[in-house]
Amino acid sequence: MLFNSLVFVGFFVVFYTGYLALRAKLRVQNAWLLGCSWLFYGFWDVRFLGLLILSTSIDFFTAQRIAAASERVGKRRWLLVSVIANLLILGFFKYFGFFADNLVALLSAIGISVDTPTLEFLLPVGLSFYTFQAIGYAVDVYRGLLQPERSYLTYATFIAFFPHLVAGPIQRTHVLLRQVAERRVLVWPQVHAGLWLIVWGFFKKLVIADNAAQIANAVFDPAANPSGVDPMLGVLAFTLQIYGDFSGYTDIARGLAKIMGFDLPLNFQLPYFALSPSDFWKRWHVSLSQWLRDYLYIPLGGNRGSELRTYRNLALTMVLGGLWHGAAWHFVFWGAFHGAILIVYRATNRPDAHPQPGTPAWRARDVLPRMAVMFVLTAIGWLLFRAESMGQVVDLVRSFGVSVTDRSWGHAWRIVALWLPLLAIELWQYRAHDLLAPTKIGTGKLFVLYVIMIIAMVLFAARGHNEFIYFAF
């Protein structure tokens, strides 16, 4: 069930009416929320719902056993049950074909012929997101950072909470689970912020991302054979598309949660204003980068020990982060690329702090060149991310040039037109150091802004219901 569909609008109207009517009875309200979340998820494929409930039940049970075990060995054993069960489910549906095909290719290269059955699995939407969320919960219980949730209803609602279920943000247990367990109170400032996030998120998705997708898809189509400046324009279009699409989804998810009385964490903080790779990962897909830091990078040793060990930990974390996005080598190389630039910046002692706009430390001659370099590096990474294969990456790089066609000019003008509204709002947010700055201009002016954005969505939204990019991960 896509956010950008009439089916979802009808679903949410019915859900929200019932949700408000049940606000005086927390347990009943949570049961309604859970039931509707399962309906929302099962709308794609009821088999996905069965898998979600199975995963939820395993982690609910194992967390109880981790807490009940009297010795650390017993706790570790039940933690392994949870982690292995989650990784087996994720690996089976997402990575079986990838590893099987590469194993067959490796054996063939050394002269061993192996026949394997051809198995195709439909990837359950949101599997990577709720799997990481469940693993984080089990690890936190094992570490003694929280007590296991005793109510299956509360825990299941935490996992299945539909605004974030299929594409994040990946929720930290101590943040969302507490909100599920407590009675929510709606206040106007929160609802006001939620409405802005919903409208702005839909604008980024429908007007910016989906129109940019038409350019990116035309360039990255394996049959397109682009040349000259067209590959570069395709990368710029995808750079715009993936940000508008993913951050748009996150804004809608956070906005829906806010008007329900929940507060989901930020997942994007103006990432294309980043000055360094580490600054970028504090701004892009923040919930994933924090998860990787806390449950992979730090357990590997983090920056403790020698610099070489730190570089190893950074590289391994980013490669696995790339593989999390998909079972393909170009995702692995995308992660390796980001690991490499993190290491280079660290090794050369490049400045990492981002001075706040409007302060004496912020100087255009220092900040803007660093920002431009990081944007170019990020765009190079998106080439690796978007390509169908590493072979296509090589072909596109070889075809780069300076020749221009009528098609090139059309693409360029459309990209500029799509970047302008995004830059206008984000420069405003950046200078104010406040992502909710547009909500503070007064009711009348904000109403006009809403009208302009809604009219733009009606007139310029791309045709069709385009899925959000991160539904595939």
Short mmCIF file of C-alpha atoms in Angstrom, two decimals:
data_model
loop_
_atom_site.label_atom_id
_atom_site.label_comp_id
_atom_site.label_asym_id
_atom_site.label_seq_id
_atom_site.Cartn_x
_atom_site.Cartn_y
_atom_site.Cartn_z
CA MET A 1 0.00 0.00 0.00
CA LEU A 2 1.81 3.09 -1.23
CA PHE A 3 1.61 6.38 0.66
CA ASN A 4 1.11 8.07 -2.72
CA SER A 5 -2.10 6.18 -3.57
CA LEU A 6 -5.83 6.74 -3.08
CA VAL A 7 -6.03 3.37 -1.34
CA PHE A 8 -3.73 4.64 1.40
CA VAL A 9 -5.73 7.87 1.75
CA GLY A 10 -8.89 5.85 2.34
CA PHE A 11 -7.07 3.49 4.70
CA PHE A 12 -5.63 6.34 6.75
CA VAL A 13 -8.95 8.19 7.06
CA VAL A 14 -10.61 5.06 8.46
CA PHE A 15 -7.63 4.24 10.67
CA TYR A 16 -7.23 7.77 12.04
CA THR A 17 -10.93 8.11 12.83
CA GLY A 18 -10.83 4.94 14.88
CA TYR A 19 -7.48 5.85 16.42
CA LEU A 20 -8.81 9.16 17.76
CA ALA A 21 -12.04 7.57 18.95
CA LEU A 22 -10.06 5.05 21.04
CA ARG A 23 -7.57 7.52 22.53
CA ALA A 24 -8.94 7.09 26.06
CA LYS A 25 -8.19 3.35 26.07
CA LEU A 26 -4.51 2.73 25.39
CA ARG A 27 -4.63 -1.05 25.07
CA VAL A 28 -7.59 -0.96 22.69
CA GLN A 29 -5.98 1.88 20.72
CA ASN A 30 -2.77 -0.13 20.40
CA ALA A 31 -4.75 -3.18 19.28
CA TRP A 32 -6.39 -1.02 16.58
CA LEU A 33 -2.99 0.37 15.59
CA LEU A 34 -1.46 -3.11 15.40
CA GLY A 35 -4.37 -4.55 13.42
CA CYS A 36 -4.25 -1.69 10.93
CA SER A 37 -0.46 -1.94 10.68
CA TRP A 38 -0.74 -5.65 9.86
CA LEU A 39 -3.46 -4.86 7.30
CA PHE A 40 -1.24 -2.17 5.77
CA TYR A 41 1.68 -4.60 5.50
CA GLY A 42 -0.37 -7.58 4.35
CA PHE A 43 -1.82 -5.48 1.53
CA TRP A 44 1.32 -6.23 -0.52
CA ASP A 45 1.21 -9.98 0.05
CA VAL A 46 -0.38 -11.82 2.96
CA ARG A 47 2.63 -14.14 3.04
CA PHE A 48 4.76 -11.13 3.99
CA LEU A 49 2.50 -10.64 7.00
CA GLY A 50 3.04 -14.23 8.14
CA LEU A 51 6.80 -13.73 7.98
CA LEU A 52 6.56 -10.47 9.95
CA ILE A 53 4.48 -12.14 12.69
CA LEU A 54 6.90 -15.10 12.82
CA SER A 55 9.91 -12.80 13.19
CA THR A 56 8.11 -10.72 15.82
CA SER A 57 7.21 -13.80 17.85
CA ILE A 58 10.75 -15.22 17.76
CA ASP A 59 12.28 -11.98 19.04
CA PHE A 60 9.60 -11.42 21.68
CA PHE A 61 10.22 -14.90 23.09
CA THR A 62 14.03 -14.87 22.90
CA ALA A 63 14.26 -11.48 24.62
CA GLN A 64 12.34 -12.95 27.57
CA ARG A 65 14.77 -15.84 27.72
CA ILE A 66 17.81 -13.55 27.51
CA ALA A 67 16.59 -11.59 30.52
CA ALA A 68 15.62 -14.76 32.46
CA ALA A 69 18.96 -16.53 31.96
CA SER A 70 21.04 -16.41 35.12
CA GLU A 71 24.45 -16.76 33.49
CA ARG A 72 26.09 -14.83 30.69
CA VAL A 73 26.55 -18.01 28.65
CA GLY A 74 22.81 -18.60 28.69
CA LYS A 75 22.09 -15.01 27.76
CA ARG A 76 24.54 -15.23 24.86
CA ARG A 77 22.96 -18.46 23.66
CA TRP A 78 19.49 -16.92 23.44
CA LEU A 79 20.91 -13.80 21.82
CA LEU A 80 22.47 -15.99 19.14
CA VAL A 81 19.10 -17.67 18.59
CA SER A 82 17.54 -14.28 17.92
CA VAL A 83 20.35 -12.94 15.74
CA ILE A 84 20.78 -16.14 13.73
CA ALA A 85 17.02 -16.50 13.18
CA ASN A 86 16.78 -12.94 11.90
CA LEU A 87 19.85 -13.23 9.68
CA LEU A 88 18.69 -16.58 8.28
CA ILE A 89 15.35 -15.06 7.26
CA LEU A 90 17.06 -12.01 5.79
CA GLY A 91 19.76 -14.07 4.07
CA PHE A 92 17.34 -16.59 2.60
CA PHE A 93 15.06 -14.05 0.97
CA LYS A 94 17.59 -11.39 0.09
CA TYR A 95 20.99 -13.02 -0.46
CA PHE A 96 20.50 -16.69 -1.35
CA GLY A 97 20.54 -16.12 -5.10
CA PHE A 98 23.48 -13.72 -4.92
CA PHE A 99 25.75 -16.03 -2.95
CA ALA A 100 24.65 -19.14 -4.87
CA ASP A 101 25.35 -17.54 -8.24
CA ASN A 102 28.76 -16.24 -7.14
CA LEU A 103 29.70 -19.62 -5.66
CA VAL A 104 28.81 -21.35 -8.93
CA ALA A 105 30.84 -18.77 -10.88
CA LEU A 106 33.83 -19.24 -8.55
CA LEU A 107 33.72 -23.03 -8.86
CA SER A 108 33.39 -22.78 -12.63
CA ALA A 109 36.47 -20.55 -12.74
CA ILE A 110 38.54 -23.34 -11.17
CA GLY A 111 37.06 -26.01 -13.41
CA ILE A 112 34.31 -27.42 -11.21
CA SER A 113 30.88 -27.58 -12.84
CA VAL A 114 27.94 -27.36 -10.44
CA ASP A 115 24.25 -27.40 -11.25
CA THR A 116 22.07 -25.48 -8.82
CA PRO A 117 18.31 -25.12 -8.84
CA THR A 118 17.02 -21.78 -10.04
CA LEU A 119 15.16 -20.24 -7.14
CA GLU A 120 13.54 -16.83 -7.27
CA PHE A 121 12.19 -15.30 -4.07
CA LEU A 122 10.02 -12.23 -3.82
CA LEU A 123 11.74 -9.94 -1.31
CA PRO A 124 9.30 -8.99 1.46
CA VAL A 125 9.06 -5.20 1.67
CA GLY A 126 10.76 -3.66 4.67
CA LEU A 127 12.51 -6.92 5.64
CA SER A 128 15.92 -5.29 6.06
CA PHE A 129 14.47 -2.51 8.19
CA TYR A 130 12.48 -4.54 10.69
CA THR A 131 15.20 -7.19 10.88
CA PHE A 132 17.78 -4.62 12.00
CA GLN A 133 15.26 -3.16 14.43
CA ALA A 134 14.61 -6.59 15.97
CA ILE A 135 18.33 -7.40 16.26
CA GLY A 136 18.94 -4.06 17.97
CA TYR A 137 16.20 -4.87 20.49
CA ALA A 138 17.69 -8.28 21.35
CA VAL A 139 21.20 -6.85 21.69
CA ASP A 140 20.00 -4.04 23.97
CA VAL A 141 18.25 -6.57 26.23
CA TYR A 142 21.43 -8.69 26.28
CA ARG A 143 23.53 -5.65 27.18
CA GLY A 144 21.16 -4.83 30.04
CA LEU A 145 20.24 -1.46 28.52
CA LEU A 146 16.53 -2.25 28.79
CA GLN A 147 14.15 -4.85 30.15
CA PRO A 148 12.26 -7.04 27.69
CA GLU A 149 8.74 -5.94 26.89
CA ARG A 150 6.25 -8.21 28.67
CA SER A 151 3.27 -7.36 26.47
CA TYR A 152 3.20 -9.04 23.08
CA LEU A 153 0.71 -6.42 21.90
CA THR A 154 3.08 -3.58 22.78
CA TYR A 155 6.13 -5.23 21.23
CA ALA A 156 4.30 -6.26 18.05
CA THR A 157 2.96 -2.73 17.66
CA PHE A 158 6.48 -1.37 18.05
CA ILE A 159 7.77 -3.62 15.25
CA ALA A 160 4.78 -3.23 12.90
CA PHE A 161 4.11 0.51 13.37
CA PHE A 162 3.03 1.20 9.79
CA PRO A 163 4.39 4.73 9.15
CA HIS A 164 8.00 3.52 9.34
CA LEU A 165 7.59 -0.23 8.74
CA VAL A 166 8.63 -0.59 5.11
CA ALA A 167 11.40 2.03 4.76
CA GLY A 168 12.37 3.30 8.18
CA PRO A 169 13.65 5.17 10.00
CA ILE A 170 15.07 2.14 11.81
CA GLN A 171 13.71 2.59 15.30
CA ARG A 172 15.76 2.34 18.47
CA THR A 173 13.86 0.37 21.05
CA HIS A 174 14.20 2.83 23.92
CA VAL A 175 12.73 5.61 21.75
CA LEU A 176 9.64 4.09 20.11
CA LEU A 177 8.74 1.20 22.42
CA ARG A 178 8.27 3.60 25.33
CA GLN A 179 5.94 5.73 23.22
CA VAL A 180 3.87 2.67 22.29
CA ALA A 181 3.58 1.66 25.94
CA GLU A 182 2.43 5.11 27.13
CA ARG A 183 -0.73 7.05 26.42
CA ARG A 184 -0.21 9.58 23.63
CA VAL A 185 -1.42 13.14 23.94
CA LEU A 186 -1.91 15.23 20.81
CA VAL A 187 -0.78 18.85 21.02
CA TRP A 188 -1.09 21.46 18.26
CA PRO A 189 2.65 22.21 17.79
CA GLN A 190 3.27 18.51 17.11
CA VAL A 191 0.30 18.24 14.73
CA HIS A 192 1.39 21.48 13.02
CA ALA A 193 4.89 20.09 12.46
CA GLY A 194 3.41 16.79 11.26
CA LEU A 195 1.28 18.49 8.62
CA TRP A 196 4.30 20.35 7.26
CA LEU A 197 6.33 17.14 7.07
CA ILE A 198 3.53 15.34 5.23
CA VAL A 199 3.00 18.08 2.63
CA TRP A 200 6.73 18.68 2.11
CA GLY A 201 7.39 14.94 1.91
CA PHE A 202 4.72 14.42 -0.75
CA PHE A 203 6.07 17.41 -2.70
CA LYS A 204 9.58 15.95 -2.68
CA LYS A 205 8.30 12.56 -3.79
CA LEU A 206 5.65 13.48 -6.38
CA VAL A 207 7.12 16.62 -7.94
CA ILE A 208 10.88 16.31 -7.48
CA ALA A 209 11.81 12.64 -7.18
CA ASP A 210 9.36 11.10 -9.63
CA ASN A 211 10.15 13.65 -12.35
CA ALA A 212 13.90 13.28 -11.78
CA ALA A 213 13.38 9.51 -12.06
CA GLN A 214 12.25 9.87 -15.66
CA ILE A 215 15.60 11.40 -16.59
CA ALA A 216 17.66 8.96 -14.51
CA ASN A 217 15.79 5.94 -15.86
CA ALA A 218 16.28 7.11 -19.45
CA VAL A 219 20.04 7.36 -18.92
CA PHE A 220 20.50 4.18 -16.86
CA ASP A 221 18.33 2.03 -19.12
CA PRO A 222 20.73 -0.75 -20.29
CA ALA A 223 19.51 -0.21 -23.85
CA ALA A 224 19.98 3.58 -23.79
CA ASN A 225 23.71 3.76 -24.67
CA PRO A 226 24.10 7.40 -23.53
CA SER A 227 27.20 9.47 -24.30
CA GLY A 228 28.62 12.96 -23.88
CA VAL A 229 27.17 14.85 -20.95
CA ASP A 230 24.09 12.61 -20.71
CA PRO A 231 25.62 10.10 -18.23
CA MET A 232 26.58 13.02 -15.97
CA LEU A 233 23.04 14.42 -16.22
CA GLY A 234 21.66 10.99 -15.38
CA VAL A 235 23.81 10.84 -12.24
CA LEU A 236 22.68 14.35 -11.20
CA ALA A 237 19.06 13.36 -11.79
CA PHE A 238 19.45 10.24 -9.66
CA THR A 239 21.25 12.26 -6.97
CA LEU A 240 18.11 14.37 -6.81
CA GLN A 241 15.72 11.45 -7.17
CA ILE A 242 17.05 9.24 -4.39
CA TYR A 243 17.17 12.10 -1.91
CA GLY A 244 13.72 13.43 -2.80
CA ASP A 245 12.28 9.93 -2.76
CA PHE A 246 13.82 8.58 0.43
CA SER A 247 13.74 11.75 2.51
CA GLY A 248 10.23 12.39 1.19
CA TYR A 249 9.12 8.99 2.49
CA THR A 250 10.79 9.67 5.83
CA ASP A 251 9.11 13.08 6.14
CA ILE A 252 5.70 11.54 5.42
CA ALA A 253 6.35 8.76 7.93
CA ARG A 254 7.46 11.21 10.62
CA GLY A 255 4.54 13.51 9.84
CA LEU A 256 1.97 10.72 10.10
CA ALA A 257 3.54 9.61 13.37
CA LYS A 258 3.41 13.16 14.77
CA ILE A 259 -0.31 13.59 14.11
CA MET A 260 -0.76 10.27 15.94
CA GLY A 261 1.19 11.53 18.97
CA PHE A 262 4.47 9.76 18.20
CA ASP A 263 7.87 11.31 17.59
CA LEU A 264 10.15 9.41 15.21
CA PRO A 265 13.84 10.38 15.01
CA LEU A 266 15.33 12.43 12.20
CA ASN A 267 16.67 10.40 9.32
CA PHE A 268 17.88 13.23 7.07
CA GLN A 269 19.53 16.50 8.05
CA LEU A 270 20.32 18.28 4.78
CA PRO A 271 22.90 15.70 3.63
CA TYR A 272 23.97 17.53 0.47
CA PHE A 273 25.29 20.34 2.67
CA ALA A 274 27.81 17.91 4.21
CA LEU A 275 31.48 18.95 4.34
CA SER A 276 33.07 15.51 4.77
CA PRO A 277 32.15 11.81 4.56
CA SER A 278 31.60 11.54 8.31
CA ASP A 279 29.46 14.68 8.19
CA PHE A 280 27.47 13.13 5.35
CA TRP A 281 26.70 10.00 7.37
CA LYS A 282 25.52 12.15 10.26
CA ARG A 283 22.99 13.61 7.83
CA TRP A 284 22.06 10.80 5.42
CA HIS A 285 19.97 7.79 6.54
CA VAL A 286 20.94 8.64 10.10
CA SER A 287 19.08 5.70 11.66
CA LEU A 288 21.07 3.19 9.58
CA SER A 289 24.44 4.87 10.15
CA GLN A 290 23.79 5.00 13.91
CA TRP A 291 22.73 1.34 13.89
CA LEU A 292 25.89 0.32 12.03
CA ARG A 293 27.98 2.41 14.42
CA ASP A 294 26.45 0.97 17.61
CA TYR A 295 25.97 -2.68 16.58
CA LEU A 296 28.84 -3.24 14.14
CA TYR A 297 31.56 -0.57 14.11
CA ILE A 298 31.94 -0.21 17.90
CA PRO A 299 31.76 -3.99 18.61
CA LEU A 300 34.49 -4.45 15.97
CA GLY A 301 36.63 -2.07 18.01
CA GLY A 302 35.64 1.30 16.58
CA ASN A 303 38.50 3.77 16.71
CA ARG A 304 40.10 2.02 19.67
CA GLY A 305 43.51 0.61 18.93
CA SER A 306 45.77 1.36 15.99
CA GLU A 307 44.86 3.48 12.99
CA LEU A 308 45.05 0.41 10.76
CA ARG A 309 42.44 -1.34 12.90
CA THR A 310 40.25 1.74 12.71
CA TYR A 311 40.56 1.77 8.92
CA ARG A 312 39.68 -1.92 8.80
CA ASN A 313 36.61 -1.34 10.97
CA LEU A 314 35.47 1.60 8.84
CA ALA A 315 35.93 -0.36 5.61
CA LEU A 316 34.15 -3.48 6.88
CA THR A 317 31.27 -1.47 8.32
CA MET A 318 30.68 0.43 5.09
CA VAL A 319 30.99 -2.67 2.88
CA LEU A 320 28.40 -4.47 5.00
CA GLY A 321 26.29 -1.31 4.93
CA GLY A 322 26.45 -1.42 1.16
CA LEU A 323 25.50 -5.10 1.09
CA TRP A 324 22.54 -4.31 3.37
CA HIS A 325 21.09 -2.28 0.50
CA GLY A 326 21.02 -5.17 -1.94
CA ALA A 327 22.50 -8.44 -3.10
CA ALA A 328 24.68 -7.12 -5.92
CA TRP A 329 28.32 -6.21 -6.38
CA HIS A 330 27.62 -2.59 -7.24
CA PHE A 331 26.16 -2.11 -3.74
CA VAL A 332 29.28 -3.70 -2.26
CA PHE A 333 31.49 -1.34 -4.28
CA TRP A 334 29.29 1.62 -3.25
CA GLY A 335 29.88 0.74 0.40
CA ALA A 336 33.59 0.21 -0.25
CA PHE A 337 33.80 3.60 -1.97
CA HIS A 338 32.30 5.36 1.05
CA GLY A 339 34.59 3.41 3.34
CA ALA A 340 37.58 4.50 1.25
CA ILE A 341 36.74 8.21 1.35
CA LEU A 342 36.08 7.99 5.10
CA ILE A 343 39.57 6.52 5.51
CA VAL A 344 41.22 9.10 3.21
CA TYR A 345 39.61 12.02 5.03
CA ARG A 346 40.61 10.55 8.38
CA ALA A 347 44.18 9.78 7.26
CA THR A 348 44.70 13.29 5.90
CA ASN A 349 43.22 14.91 9.02
CA ARG A 350 40.62 16.81 7.03
CA PRO A 351 38.44 19.01 9.30
CA ASP A 352 35.29 17.21 10.34
CA ALA A 353 33.29 19.81 12.26
CA HIS A 354 30.51 21.66 10.44
CA PRO A 355 30.38 25.28 11.63
CA GLN A 356 26.90 26.63 12.23
CA PRO A 357 25.68 29.11 9.58
CA GLY A 358 25.64 32.70 10.82
CA THR A 359 28.54 32.24 13.23
CA PRO A 360 32.07 33.66 12.76
CA ALA A 361 33.37 30.12 12.21
CA TRP A 362 31.25 29.79 9.05
CA ARG A 363 33.18 31.35 6.16
CA ALA A 364 32.06 30.85 2.57
CA ARG A 365 35.61 30.52 1.24
CA ASP A 366 36.21 27.60 3.63
CA VAL A 367 32.81 25.91 3.65
CA LEU A 368 31.60 26.08 0.03
CA PRO A 369 34.61 24.35 -1.60
CA ARG A 370 34.45 21.53 0.95
CA MET A 371 30.71 21.24 0.36
CA ALA A 372 31.20 21.09 -3.43
CA VAL A 373 33.88 18.38 -3.18
CA MET A 374 31.69 16.26 -0.91
CA PHE A 375 28.72 16.67 -3.24
CA VAL A 376 30.79 15.45 -6.19
CA LEU A 377 32.04 12.45 -4.18
CA THR A 378 28.49 11.64 -3.15
CA ALA A 379 27.32 11.81 -6.78
CA ILE A 380 30.10 9.43 -7.81
CA GLY A 381 28.83 7.05 -5.17
CA TRP A 382 25.30 7.32 -6.56
CA LEU A 383 26.61 6.19 -9.96
CA LEU A 384 27.75 2.96 -8.30
CA PHE A 385 24.47 2.67 -6.41
CA ARG A 386 22.10 3.23 -9.35
CA ALA A 387 23.87 1.22 -12.05
CA GLU A 388 22.47 -2.20 -12.91
CA SER A 389 25.92 -3.76 -12.68
CA MET A 390 29.59 -2.91 -12.42
CA GLY A 391 29.81 -3.47 -16.16
CA GLN A 392 27.34 -0.65 -16.70
CA VAL A 393 29.39 1.59 -14.40
CA VAL A 394 32.44 1.02 -16.59
CA ASP A 395 30.45 1.66 -19.77
CA LEU A 396 28.97 4.91 -18.43
CA VAL A 397 32.35 6.20 -17.25
CA ARG A 398 33.88 5.43 -20.65
CA SER A 399 31.04 7.27 -22.40
CA PHE A 400 31.48 10.50 -20.39
CA GLY A 401 32.27 13.43 -22.65
CA VAL A 402 31.44 17.04 -23.49
CA SER A 403 29.18 16.53 -26.50
CA VAL A 404 25.68 17.98 -26.14
CA THR A 405 22.43 17.15 -27.93
CA ASP A 406 18.91 18.60 -27.87
CA ARG A 407 18.02 15.82 -25.44
CA SER A 408 20.87 16.92 -23.19
CA TRP A 409 19.58 20.49 -23.01
CA GLY A 410 16.08 19.26 -22.21
CA HIS A 411 17.38 17.06 -19.39
CA ALA A 412 19.55 19.89 -18.04
CA TRP A 413 16.73 22.42 -17.87
CA ARG A 414 14.41 19.93 -16.17
CA ILE A 415 17.08 19.07 -13.59
CA VAL A 416 17.64 22.76 -12.82
CA ALA A 417 13.89 23.33 -12.50
CA LEU A 418 13.60 20.41 -10.08
CA TRP A 419 16.62 21.40 -7.98
CA LEU A 420 15.45 25.00 -7.47
CA PRO A 421 12.48 24.43 -5.08
CA LEU A 422 14.49 21.91 -3.06
CA LEU A 423 17.42 24.31 -2.71
CA ALA A 424 15.14 27.22 -1.84
CA ILE A 425 13.57 25.38 1.10
CA GLU A 426 16.77 23.71 2.26
CA LEU A 427 18.85 26.90 2.16
CA TRP A 428 16.15 28.42 4.34
CA GLN A 429 16.39 25.48 6.76
CA TYR A 430 20.18 25.50 6.66
CA ARG A 431 20.54 29.20 7.42
CA ALA A 432 17.95 28.99 10.20
CA HIS A 433 19.57 25.79 11.53
CA ASP A 434 16.01 24.49 11.88
CA LEU A 435 14.27 21.91 9.67
CA LEU A 436 10.89 23.24 10.82
CA ALA A 437 11.72 26.87 9.93
CA PRO A 438 8.94 27.05 7.28
CA THR A 439 6.31 26.39 9.95
CA LYS A 440 7.32 29.56 11.83
CA ILE A 441 6.46 32.19 9.23
CA GLY A 442 2.91 32.81 10.36
CA THR A 443 -0.35 31.07 9.52
CA GLY A 444 -1.21 33.21 6.49
CA LYS A 445 2.16 32.87 4.76
CA LEU A 446 2.34 29.15 5.53
CA PHE A 447 -1.15 28.68 4.06
CA VAL A 448 0.01 30.33 0.84
CA LEU A 449 3.07 28.07 0.76
CA TYR A 450 0.84 25.02 1.22
CA VAL A 451 -1.44 26.16 -1.61
CA ILE A 452 1.53 26.64 -3.95
CA MET A 453 2.93 23.19 -3.12
CA ILE A 454 -0.44 21.46 -3.51
CA ILE A 455 -1.09 23.16 -6.85
CA ALA A 456 2.41 22.12 -7.98
CA MET A 457 1.64 18.52 -6.98
CA VAL A 458 -1.62 18.57 -8.94
CA LEU A 459 -0.03 20.09 -12.05
CA PHE A 460 3.45 18.60 -12.11
CA ALA A 461 3.32 15.26 -10.30
CA ALA A 462 4.68 12.48 -12.50
CA ARG A 463 2.11 10.09 -13.95
CA GLY A 464 1.44 6.79 -12.21
CA HIS A 465 2.05 5.50 -8.71
CA ASN A 466 5.81 5.12 -8.40
CA GLU A 467 7.05 3.02 -5.51
CA PHE A 468 9.51 4.52 -3.09
CA ILE A 469 13.07 3.45 -3.91
CA TYR A 470 13.83 2.02 -0.47
CA PHE A 471 10.86 -0.36 -0.60
CA ALA A 472 13.27 -2.58 -2.54
CA PHE A 473 15.69 -2.81 0.39
#
